[in-house]
């Protein structure tokens, strides 16, 4: 990701004495004051754009310099201080003509609401105001329109007073304003992460090499227990070549390191759902991440709409970028290896349920499995936003490769505490999804998980979502239900379910997404 940036439209109404003034020289300043009693007041209206870039790798214009003892725990980042030297431009495009710089500091000063104390100079570097400055000092609340007082100036703006009126025009994770996080990213207080470091043991690490030994029953038992107790586990000796695992992480970084204009050449939308995306929503809150998605089976097929009476099927195809080199080849090679692992895990889960190993395979003849590259850039306010909000996965299985940064958390079923999934070298993280919860009639449960972010290090992860064929009717398996354990769910079409859930990827909805609980038999 290039930068995190906020763009403000700023309009300044300035009143000052209309007396001749110069930029420097004590004698000339004295002459200016002699003329001041006879000067008329003049009102000047200035209009420009203010760019604040506070994270990323290039062209950072604001840096974090201080914080309070409890800033990381504060829902409003109280006590956090940034120093800035931000460009002022003639137009919204950051490459348009630069008019000057905004130099100073801002501090998060609200205990209970997101608000900043701004203290900075507008230093003009071109045109008739070249060398002159305006001084702004005041409160900057996180509202769509805000006003701040102009308390002075120099050069042609000596003794200026006025009002700075600002409006947020753009928050772009790839290229936002005065160090604040756009409201679209802010989680409600009860869902914000506690950033205190905690070490909790529990999520099992399972050695899949046992599948080639006489200890297969032990392996099946370990997987069954992990699915029942946690819904999550890590696997080692999984069969995916380790050099390939390293290559896919390198490929992900190379793709996301490109300029946003290059990535947007393969931007996905509601019509073409594969490719690059930077504004995904979870639970109607925008995620602090950017992604690249592609299908393992290309093309794949899904319903055109979630409406039950609509029988139209649409074709989904991959979009591949021209750069970086070998990106497509590495992604497809890795996906094929993880696909093999996915079938192996499905067989082990089937055995753990007391079913034949191939019991679930038929549901995946025309599978709609998708692979994703996730990039979570540093976040200036990690206590307010999440890389991915709390959610459960819709599919059967998810297989995740993650780097060493950490951030994935699982909500433990026993006490609902958020438990970090500690990165294990060369391991893959596995979780069962909603589909297996229904197939198993709740013997195994799909559990909530989320991704927290940090202010210093970017994070990458590569999940593969194992989805059944779009036409599969998902319902409790008949071998697992009886009079004493009746079906807990009504049948639903997987394709329709998946399409309905994905509507919130592009915009905030008025209602919560569809869940398997909507099909629960009470």
XYZ file of C-alpha atoms in Angstrom:
522
model
C 0.000 0.000 0.000
C 1.442 3.340 -1.030
C 0.204 5.603 1.755
C -2.602 6.234 4.150
C -3.903 9.672 3.416
C -6.706 12.056 4.290
C -7.713 14.794 1.907
C -9.420 17.939 3.167
C -11.007 20.737 1.206
C -10.060 23.900 3.100
C -11.670 27.336 2.686
C -10.100 30.214 4.596
C -11.811 33.561 5.151
C -9.144 36.018 6.305
C -9.494 39.647 7.373
C -6.416 41.846 7.766
C -5.397 45.491 7.525
C -4.891 46.523 3.916
C -1.600 48.269 4.447
C 1.548 47.894 2.413
C 3.724 45.189 3.903
C 6.919 43.382 3.095
C 8.258 39.992 4.046
C 11.251 40.961 6.119
C 13.323 43.737 7.659
C 12.687 45.426 11.014
C 12.757 48.920 9.495
C 10.152 48.029 6.914
C 7.953 46.457 9.585
C 8.116 49.688 11.590
C 6.962 51.640 8.529
C 4.111 49.176 8.075
C 2.904 49.800 11.634
C 3.084 53.576 11.084
C 0.605 53.231 8.218
C -1.643 50.786 10.087
C -4.061 53.385 11.643
C -4.992 54.566 8.144
C -5.364 51.092 6.643
C -8.645 49.593 5.523
C -9.688 46.051 6.376
C -9.553 43.540 3.568
C -11.232 40.107 3.377
C -9.427 37.358 1.469
C -10.934 33.977 0.640
C -8.481 31.141 0.047
C -9.455 27.719 -1.302
C -7.129 24.730 -1.499
C -6.722 21.040 -0.658
C -4.822 19.716 2.338
C -3.169 16.260 2.122
C -2.110 14.381 5.249
C -0.187 11.124 4.751
C 0.622 9.370 7.978
C 1.528 5.772 7.115
C 3.042 3.724 4.326
C 6.442 3.642 2.710
C 6.610 6.735 0.528
C 5.943 10.458 0.887
C 4.853 10.347 4.526
C 4.020 13.874 5.681
C 2.909 13.286 9.285
C 4.689 11.229 11.938
C 3.641 10.024 15.362
C 5.884 11.638 17.987
C 4.200 11.089 21.371
C 1.420 9.285 23.179
C -0.018 9.017 26.667
C 0.331 6.056 29.038
C -3.158 4.784 28.103
C -3.404 5.957 24.491
C -3.459 2.432 23.051
C -6.435 1.565 25.282
C -8.344 4.775 24.603
C -11.315 4.522 22.197
C -10.449 8.054 20.993
C -6.619 7.734 20.919
C -6.452 10.326 23.704
C -2.911 11.675 24.071
C -1.628 10.735 20.612
C 0.458 13.494 18.955
C 1.569 13.905 15.318
C 3.954 16.397 13.698
C 3.053 17.290 10.114
C 4.451 18.984 7.043
C 1.537 18.488 4.629
C 1.242 19.775 1.059
C -1.444 22.283 0.106
C -2.541 21.866 -3.512
C -4.611 23.820 -5.981
C -6.814 20.860 -6.876
C -7.924 17.590 -5.278
C -5.301 15.615 -7.170
C -2.185 15.438 -4.954
C 0.009 15.959 -8.019
C -1.673 19.267 -8.889
C 0.141 22.562 -8.333
C 1.505 22.912 -4.790
C 0.622 26.217 -3.126
C 2.414 25.709 0.175
C 2.716 23.530 3.264
C 0.813 23.001 6.507
C 3.468 22.705 9.222
C 2.738 22.073 12.884
C 1.192 19.461 15.127
C -2.104 17.885 16.041
C -3.046 15.978 19.178
C -5.970 13.710 19.977
C -7.551 15.715 22.791
C -10.979 14.176 23.388
C -11.470 11.646 26.167
C -14.950 10.561 25.100
C -15.193 11.736 21.506
C -12.785 11.811 18.592
C -11.452 15.373 18.464
C -8.099 16.969 17.685
C -6.271 20.047 18.913
C -4.686 21.675 15.841
C -1.752 24.073 15.972
C -0.085 24.761 12.630
C 1.112 27.351 10.137
C 0.035 27.542 6.520
C 3.252 28.450 4.714
C 2.620 29.747 1.186
C 5.401 29.093 -1.301
C 4.121 30.440 -4.595
C 2.184 33.324 -6.167
C 1.282 36.629 -4.550
C 1.395 35.122 -1.040
C 4.820 33.519 -1.435
C 6.668 33.702 1.889
C 3.604 34.652 3.927
C 1.947 32.491 6.572
C -1.344 32.012 8.398
C -1.581 30.505 11.887
C -4.431 28.156 12.806
C -5.103 27.156 16.399
C -8.234 25.362 17.539
C -10.404 22.297 17.953
C -10.958 19.929 15.027
C -13.822 17.519 15.819
C -14.447 14.379 13.749
C -17.538 15.709 11.966
C -18.152 16.198 8.232
C -17.725 19.987 8.420
C -15.448 21.666 10.913
C -14.262 25.220 11.702
C -11.007 26.370 13.243
C -9.932 29.929 14.117
C -7.172 31.788 12.293
C -5.292 33.664 15.002
C -2.525 35.463 13.111
C -0.093 35.498 10.242
C 3.007 37.000 8.723
C 3.970 38.744 5.497
C 0.868 39.944 3.676
C -1.183 38.272 6.419
C 0.219 40.273 9.362
C -2.364 40.543 12.161
C -4.789 38.361 10.226
C -7.859 36.902 11.843
C -10.480 34.642 10.353
C -12.026 31.207 10.058
C -10.753 28.017 8.482
C -13.619 25.881 7.181
C -12.652 22.315 6.337
C -14.481 19.335 4.846
C -13.227 15.766 4.467
C -13.170 14.938 0.769
C -11.333 11.621 0.644
C -9.991 8.918 2.910
C -7.784 6.666 0.853
C -5.899 3.755 2.355
C -3.650 3.691 -0.651
C -2.661 7.220 -1.272
C -6.580 10.605 4.200
C -6.650 14.478 6.625
C -5.351 15.586 9.780
C -4.380 12.197 11.176
C -7.870 11.008 11.972
C -9.496 7.764 10.940
C -12.527 8.066 8.692
C -15.781 7.216 10.457
C -16.380 4.338 8.040
C -13.543 2.404 9.714
C -14.437 3.063 13.354
C -15.823 0.103 15.280
C -18.481 0.595 17.956
C -16.900 0.670 21.409
C -17.977 -2.846 22.370
C -16.240 -4.323 19.310
C -12.901 -2.493 19.495
C -9.786 -4.515 20.176
C -7.946 -4.549 23.481
C -4.369 -4.077 22.327
C -2.796 -5.368 25.514
C -0.486 -8.269 24.668
C -1.840 -11.538 26.005
C -0.375 -14.997 25.796
C -2.969 -17.757 25.862
C -2.193 -21.335 24.995
C -4.892 -23.500 23.570
C -5.351 -23.438 19.798
C -3.993 -26.869 18.816
C -1.076 -27.487 16.474
C -1.595 -30.776 14.635
C 1.058 -32.736 12.754
C -0.489 -34.035 9.510
C 2.441 -36.368 8.856
C 0.570 -38.832 11.090
C -1.823 -39.415 8.192
C 0.888 -41.557 6.575
C 1.300 -43.786 9.621
C -0.702 -46.313 11.596
C -1.625 -43.449 13.950
C -4.354 -42.192 11.602
C -6.982 -42.747 14.297
C -5.031 -40.510 16.668
C -4.865 -37.797 14.017
C -8.601 -38.070 13.320
C -9.299 -37.774 17.037
C -7.087 -34.662 17.367
C -8.849 -32.968 14.466
C -12.266 -33.873 15.819
C -11.429 -32.431 19.241
C -10.010 -29.236 17.717
C -13.140 -28.754 15.588
C -15.424 -29.400 18.552
C -13.630 -27.278 21.156
C -12.106 -24.454 19.110
C -13.315 -24.563 15.517
C -9.696 -23.592 14.753
C -6.353 -25.374 14.629
C -2.940 -25.075 12.988
C -1.312 -27.796 10.898
C 2.361 -28.568 10.298
C 3.869 -31.063 7.827
C 0.848 -30.276 5.710
C 2.360 -31.151 2.334
C 2.369 -27.652 0.819
C 6.012 -27.084 -0.243
C 7.630 -24.592 2.113
C 9.464 -22.820 -0.712
C 6.073 -22.278 -2.371
C 4.700 -20.916 0.888
C 7.513 -18.376 0.904
C 6.990 -17.518 -2.758
C 3.307 -16.688 -2.312
C 4.123 -14.317 0.573
C 6.734 -12.580 -1.577
C 4.271 -12.367 -4.477
C 1.593 -10.838 -2.242
C 3.956 -8.137 -1.012
C 5.178 -7.386 -4.532
C 1.596 -6.892 -5.749
C 0.490 -4.617 -2.897
C 3.718 -2.582 -3.040
C 2.701 -1.325 -6.488
C 1.122 2.115 -6.994
C -2.614 2.115 -6.427
C -3.202 3.073 -10.060
C -1.553 -0.176 -11.130
C -3.575 -2.292 -8.697
C -6.834 -0.667 -9.751
C -6.348 -1.904 -13.281
C -7.757 -5.203 -11.981
C -10.252 -3.664 -9.548
C -13.245 -5.826 -8.750
C -16.846 -4.668 -8.468
C -20.362 -6.082 -8.103
C -20.318 -7.314 -11.700
C -16.795 -8.716 -11.809
C -16.224 -10.014 -8.282
C -12.609 -11.137 -8.732
C -9.562 -8.885 -8.525
C -8.360 -5.994 -6.367
C -10.550 -4.301 -3.743
C -9.753 -1.706 -1.055
C -13.087 -0.945 0.636
C -14.557 -4.197 1.883
C -17.045 -4.064 4.760
C -17.644 -6.575 7.569
C -20.747 -6.143 9.733
C -21.315 -2.852 7.889
C -17.965 -1.378 9.018
C -15.127 -0.863 6.576
C -12.109 -3.130 7.026
C -8.571 -1.715 7.333
C -7.144 -3.755 4.475
C -6.843 -4.221 0.742
C -7.309 -7.567 -1.023
C -6.799 -9.459 -4.249
C -9.192 -12.354 -4.976
C -9.149 -15.117 -7.565
C -10.920 -18.404 -8.230
C -9.185 -21.772 -8.166
C -11.602 -22.993 -10.858
C -11.735 -20.430 -13.633
C -14.446 -19.854 -14.657
C -16.784 -20.593 -11.769
C -20.531 -20.144 -11.504
C -22.824 -18.480 -8.987
C -26.449 -17.330 -8.930
C -26.947 -13.903 -10.455
C -28.915 -12.732 -7.406
C -29.930 -13.962 -3.950
C -33.608 -13.930 -4.897
C -35.118 -17.430 -4.725
C -37.240 -16.978 -7.854
C -34.260 -15.869 -9.977
C -32.743 -18.889 -11.750
C -30.123 -16.944 -13.687
C -26.530 -18.101 -13.276
C -23.600 -15.779 -13.834
C -20.068 -16.662 -14.830
C -17.166 -15.455 -12.719
C -13.694 -15.164 -14.230
C -10.359 -14.085 -12.852
C -8.603 -10.806 -13.576
C -4.822 -10.989 -13.528
C -2.450 -8.024 -13.343
C 0.367 -7.658 -15.831
C 2.798 -7.048 -12.980
C 4.581 -8.211 -10.924
C 6.245 -10.893 -13.100
C 5.279 -14.523 -12.382
C 2.508 -13.318 -10.034
C -0.195 -15.363 -11.738
C 1.966 -18.469 -11.986
C 2.920 -18.415 -8.298
C -0.684 -17.811 -7.188
C -2.090 -20.643 -9.297
C 0.633 -23.107 -8.296
C 0.095 -22.368 -4.602
C -3.689 -22.625 -4.997
C -3.442 -26.095 -6.553
C -1.325 -27.356 -3.644
C -3.722 -25.925 -1.057
C -6.661 -27.436 -2.936
C -5.102 -30.882 -2.419
C -4.698 -30.131 1.266
C -8.325 -28.999 1.438
C -9.606 -32.346 0.189
C -7.321 -34.148 2.634
C -8.713 -32.120 5.538
C -12.296 -32.725 4.411
C -11.611 -36.459 4.479
C -10.131 -36.291 7.976
C -13.088 -34.243 9.213
C -15.502 -36.753 7.655
C -13.741 -39.590 9.479
C -13.847 -37.616 12.732
C -17.645 -37.435 12.371
C -17.817 -41.204 11.939
C -18.483 -40.922 8.190
C -16.689 -42.428 5.174
C -13.635 -40.356 4.210
C -15.144 -39.336 0.854
C -18.567 -38.392 2.266
C -18.195 -34.656 1.561
C -16.301 -34.814 -1.725
C -19.411 -34.851 -3.926
C -20.417 -31.408 -2.752
C -17.281 -29.943 -4.354
C -17.490 -31.236 -7.947
C -18.024 -27.697 -9.249
C -16.644 -25.924 -6.211
C -16.472 -22.147 -6.077
C -13.331 -22.055 -3.930
C -11.634 -18.676 -3.783
C -8.153 -17.592 -2.758
C -7.403 -14.156 -1.331
C -4.297 -12.099 -0.695
C -4.786 -9.749 2.286
C -2.683 -6.689 3.059
C -3.200 -4.892 6.386
C -1.198 -1.631 6.374
C -0.132 0.101 9.585
C -3.074 1.913 11.172
C -2.561 5.219 13.024
C -5.393 4.365 15.437
C -5.436 0.575 15.852
C -7.634 0.906 18.940
C -10.472 2.233 16.736
C -10.354 0.073 13.604
C -10.015 -3.606 12.715
C -8.331 -5.275 9.777
C -11.403 -7.488 9.540
C -14.332 -7.179 11.901
C -15.793 -10.099 13.809
C -17.326 -12.665 11.485
C -17.782 -16.330 10.665
C -16.802 -17.898 7.345
C -19.623 -19.019 5.070
C -17.846 -21.964 3.459
C -16.755 -25.395 4.590
C -13.087 -24.781 5.418
C -10.634 -21.907 5.394
C -6.881 -22.504 5.105
C -4.733 -19.485 5.984
C -1.061 -18.741 5.530
C 0.048 -15.815 7.685
C 3.301 -13.955 8.220
C 5.047 -13.450 11.558
C 3.291 -10.189 12.501
C 0.178 -11.692 14.064
C -3.290 -10.174 14.338
C -5.722 -13.044 13.830
C -7.905 -13.585 16.886
C -10.496 -16.267 17.701
C -13.400 -15.836 20.103
C -13.108 -18.748 22.501
C -16.428 -20.537 22.869
C -16.097 -21.283 26.576
C -15.840 -17.668 27.787
C -15.958 -15.472 24.636
C -12.438 -14.152 25.266
C -10.566 -13.085 22.107
C -7.551 -15.388 21.788
C -4.655 -14.543 19.421
C -3.584 -17.178 16.918
C 0.155 -16.989 17.425
C 2.067 -17.315 14.127
C 3.865 -20.657 13.948
C 6.705 -20.988 11.399
C 5.643 -22.990 8.306
C 2.193 -23.757 9.770
C -1.186 -23.141 8.171
C -4.251 -22.049 10.135
C -7.473 -24.030 9.587
C -11.000 -23.134 10.619
C -14.333 -24.799 9.973
C -17.030 -22.635 8.436
C -20.797 -22.327 8.563
C -21.300 -25.104 6.027
C -19.599 -27.734 8.201
C -21.506 -26.462 11.227
C -24.752 -27.223 9.404
C -23.563 -30.516 7.863
C -22.432 -31.729 11.303
C -25.704 -30.543 12.884
C -23.610 -28.434 15.287
C -21.248 -31.210 16.351
C -18.662 -28.734 15.050
C -19.133 -24.983 15.222
C -18.006 -22.121 13.037
C -16.598 -19.564 15.482
C -16.202 -15.818 15.285
C -12.787 -14.442 14.451
C -11.309 -11.052 13.533
C -8.043 -9.358 12.631
C -6.535 -6.585 14.756
C -4.068 -4.092 13.282
C -1.079 -2.205 14.640
C 0.494 1.200 14.050
C 3.954 0.034 13.040
C 4.047 -3.083 10.845
C 2.122 -4.161 7.788
C 0.713 -7.695 7.793
C -0.014 -10.185 5.027
C -2.194 -13.276 5.046
C -3.337 -15.666 2.327
C -6.628 -17.480 3.018
C -8.198 -20.098 0.741
C -11.956 -20.414 1.229
C -13.312 -23.864 0.379
C -16.798 -23.321 -1.005
C -19.057 -26.112 -2.295
C -20.770 -26.054 -5.688
C -23.291 -23.259 -6.064
C -26.206 -25.649 -6.488
C -25.577 -27.610 -3.276
C -28.447 -27.577 -0.785
C -26.793 -27.302 2.611
C -28.535 -29.224 5.401
C -27.593 -31.540 8.276
C -26.220 -34.835 6.958
C -28.812 -37.575 7.257
C -26.335 -39.969 8.923
C -25.914 -37.503 11.803
C -29.563 -36.843 12.627
C -32.052 -39.074 14.417
C -34.955 -38.844 16.790
C -32.702 -37.821 19.645
C -30.692 -35.406 17.483
C -33.149 -33.895 14.987
C -32.024 -31.487 12.247
C -31.199 -28.064 13.640
C -31.297 -26.237 10.275
C -33.611 -25.902 7.314
C -31.966 -26.566 3.924
C -30.571 -23.573 2.035
C -28.910 -23.121 -1.334
C -25.213 -22.372 -0.862
C -24.904 -20.151 -3.941
C -27.860 -17.970 -2.955
C -26.556 -17.762 0.618
C -23.087 -16.745 -0.511
C -24.314 -14.121 -2.994
C -26.569 -12.578 -0.354
C -23.706 -12.314 2.158
C -21.427 -10.649 -0.365
C -23.745 -7.702 -0.971
C -22.165 -5.832 1.950
C -18.660 -6.028 0.452
C -19.243 -2.815 -1.462
C -21.529 -0.656 0.652
C -23.030 -0.284 4.099
C -26.378 -2.051 4.336
C -29.336 -1.018 6.456
C -29.630 -4.513 7.931
C -27.182 -7.203 9.018
C -26.079 -9.775 6.451
C -27.821 -13.119 6.213
C -26.488 -15.744 8.655
C -26.999 -19.493 9.081
C -28.960 -18.594 12.220
C -31.669 -17.384 9.823
C -32.175 -21.057 8.873
C -32.087 -22.383 12.444
C -35.016 -24.562 13.448
C -36.219 -23.283 16.799
